[in-house]
Amino acid sequence: MKETKFLDASIWKFLLVGVGNTLLSMVLMFALEGLGYWPSTAIAYVAGAVMSFFLNRSFTFRSQETMGRSAVKFALNVAVCYLMAYGIAQPVMELLPQPVFVPAIWWERLTKLVGMGLYTVLNYFGQRFFAFQK
């Protein structure tokens, strides 16, 4: 059995791809914030995920798995990571006292940024060890 390091050079490629899809996601998320928390983050993440799938499959992890199989695993990974990250971020931020000088819209934006951080960590490990393991 091949031994795999927990962290390797793929993390730097993943982060580079992540910068691109994060910029795309942030622009969409904040442009669509009038739709509400869940719709704005969901639409943004679908767009970012499509970009991420193709770049991470070929550039970051060089997966040899079939396109269909890796697409299904990738979609499942993204969905689970999204629900976990944003599902954790929102209640955690609701537990924290919102400073009176921070408008509600900026508190929601900070909540989204916390969700983004959680999503990034969960998504790397999900893609590396599940979606693109071959």
Short mmCIF file of C-alpha atoms in Angstrom, two decimals:
data_model
loop_
_atom_site.label_atom_id
_atom_site.label_comp_id
_atom_site.label_asym_id
_atom_site.label_seq_id
_atom_site.Cartn_x
_atom_site.Cartn_y
_atom_site.Cartn_z
CA MET A 1 0.00 0.00 0.00
CA LYS A 2 1.32 3.43 -0.98
CA GLU A 3 1.96 5.72 2.00
CA THR A 4 0.61 9.24 1.54
CA LYS A 5 1.76 12.31 3.43
CA PHE A 6 -1.08 14.14 5.14
CA LEU A 7 0.08 17.43 3.60
CA ASP A 8 2.10 17.73 0.42
CA ALA A 9 2.73 20.20 -2.43
CA SER A 10 -0.88 19.85 -3.60
CA ILE A 11 -1.93 22.21 -0.84
CA TRP A 12 -0.16 25.13 -2.57
CA LYS A 13 -1.81 24.36 -5.90
CA PHE A 14 -5.16 23.99 -4.14
CA LEU A 15 -4.72 27.37 -2.46
CA LEU A 16 -3.78 29.01 -5.78
CA VAL A 17 -6.91 27.62 -7.45
CA GLY A 18 -8.80 28.61 -4.33
CA VAL A 19 -7.76 32.24 -4.66
CA GLY A 20 -9.37 32.35 -8.10
CA ASN A 21 -12.58 30.61 -7.15
CA THR A 22 -12.79 32.57 -3.88
CA LEU A 23 -12.62 35.85 -5.75
CA LEU A 24 -15.36 34.66 -8.09
CA SER A 25 -17.47 33.39 -5.17
CA MET A 26 -17.03 36.55 -3.11
CA VAL A 27 -18.04 38.84 -5.96
CA LEU A 28 -21.17 36.78 -6.60
CA MET A 29 -21.99 36.28 -2.90
CA PHE A 30 -21.89 39.96 -2.10
CA ALA A 31 -23.53 41.02 -5.38
CA LEU A 32 -26.43 38.68 -4.58
CA GLU A 33 -26.69 39.36 -0.84
CA GLY A 34 -30.16 40.83 -1.34
CA LEU A 35 -31.34 37.26 -1.92
CA GLY A 36 -30.40 36.31 1.67
CA TYR A 37 -27.69 34.27 3.40
CA TRP A 38 -28.34 30.79 2.01
CA PRO A 39 -29.23 31.68 -1.62
CA SER A 40 -26.33 34.13 -2.03
CA THR A 41 -23.77 31.67 -0.64
CA ALA A 42 -25.20 28.71 -2.56
CA ILE A 43 -25.16 30.43 -5.98
CA ALA A 44 -21.66 31.74 -5.35
CA TYR A 45 -20.38 28.31 -4.35
CA VAL A 46 -21.90 26.54 -7.34
CA ALA A 47 -20.06 28.93 -9.68
CA GLY A 48 -16.81 28.59 -7.74
CA ALA A 49 -17.19 24.82 -7.55
CA VAL A 50 -17.45 24.42 -11.32
CA MET A 51 -14.21 26.35 -11.75
CA SER A 52 -12.60 24.43 -8.89
CA PHE A 53 -13.61 21.02 -10.26
CA PHE A 54 -11.83 21.41 -13.56
CA LEU A 55 -8.71 23.10 -12.19
CA ASN A 56 -8.25 20.86 -9.16
CA ARG A 57 -9.00 17.68 -11.08
CA SER A 58 -6.36 18.36 -13.74
CA PHE A 59 -3.85 20.80 -12.19
CA THR A 60 -3.85 20.25 -8.44
CA PHE A 61 -4.48 16.54 -7.94
CA ARG A 62 -3.95 15.19 -11.50
CA SER A 63 -6.77 12.73 -11.01
CA GLN A 64 -6.95 9.75 -13.37
CA GLU A 65 -10.45 8.80 -12.25
CA THR A 66 -13.19 8.99 -14.89
CA MET A 67 -14.79 12.41 -15.37
CA GLY A 68 -18.25 11.19 -14.34
CA ARG A 69 -17.12 9.41 -11.21
CA SER A 70 -14.90 12.27 -10.06
CA ALA A 71 -17.69 14.80 -10.80
CA VAL A 72 -20.15 12.89 -8.60
CA LYS A 73 -17.63 12.54 -5.77
CA PHE A 74 -16.63 16.20 -6.12
CA ALA A 75 -20.26 17.37 -6.03
CA LEU A 76 -20.95 15.27 -2.93
CA ASN A 77 -17.82 16.63 -1.25
CA VAL A 78 -18.70 20.25 -2.07
CA ALA A 79 -22.27 19.83 -0.82
CA VAL A 80 -21.18 18.25 2.47
CA CYS A 81 -18.42 20.83 3.04
CA TYR A 82 -20.76 23.72 2.21
CA LEU A 83 -23.51 22.55 4.56
CA MET A 84 -21.05 21.80 7.34
CA ALA A 85 -19.04 25.03 7.04
CA TYR A 86 -21.92 27.45 6.71
CA GLY A 87 -24.08 25.42 9.06
CA ILE A 88 -21.38 25.79 11.73
CA ALA A 89 -20.45 29.41 10.96
CA GLN A 90 -23.91 30.88 11.33
CA PRO A 91 -24.82 29.48 14.77
CA VAL A 92 -21.30 30.11 16.12
CA MET A 93 -21.44 33.74 15.04
CA GLU A 94 -24.93 34.06 16.53
CA LEU A 95 -23.49 32.99 19.89
CA LEU A 96 -20.96 35.83 19.80
CA PRO A 97 -22.06 39.28 20.90
CA GLN A 98 -22.32 41.57 17.90
CA PRO A 99 -20.55 44.86 18.70
CA VAL A 100 -22.96 47.80 18.57
CA PHE A 101 -20.72 49.67 16.13
CA VAL A 102 -20.86 46.80 13.58
CA PRO A 103 -23.88 47.07 11.28
CA ALA A 104 -25.90 43.87 10.78
CA ILE A 105 -24.85 43.56 7.12
CA TRP A 106 -21.15 43.55 8.11
CA TRP A 107 -21.79 40.97 10.83
CA GLU A 108 -23.42 38.74 8.19
CA ARG A 109 -20.44 39.32 5.89
CA LEU A 110 -18.06 38.33 8.67
CA THR A 111 -20.16 35.21 9.22
CA LYS A 112 -19.77 34.38 5.53
CA LEU A 113 -16.00 34.85 5.78
CA VAL A 114 -15.86 32.46 8.75
CA GLY A 115 -17.85 29.98 6.65
CA MET A 116 -15.38 30.42 3.79
CA GLY A 117 -12.45 29.58 6.05
CA LEU A 118 -14.11 26.44 7.38
CA TYR A 119 -15.15 25.44 3.87
CA THR A 120 -11.60 25.78 2.54
CA VAL A 121 -10.11 23.47 5.15
CA LEU A 122 -12.85 20.84 4.86
CA ASN A 123 -12.86 21.00 1.07
CA TYR A 124 -9.10 20.47 0.67
CA PHE A 125 -9.16 17.24 2.64
CA GLY A 126 -12.38 16.09 0.98
CA GLN A 127 -10.99 16.65 -2.51
CA ARG A 128 -7.59 15.21 -1.74
CA PHE A 129 -8.68 12.07 0.07
CA PHE A 130 -12.11 11.45 -1.46
CA ALA A 131 -13.00 13.22 -4.70
CA PHE A 132 -9.61 13.05 -6.47
CA GLN A 133 -7.82 10.27 -4.64
CA LYS A 134 -6.81 8.47 -7.86
#
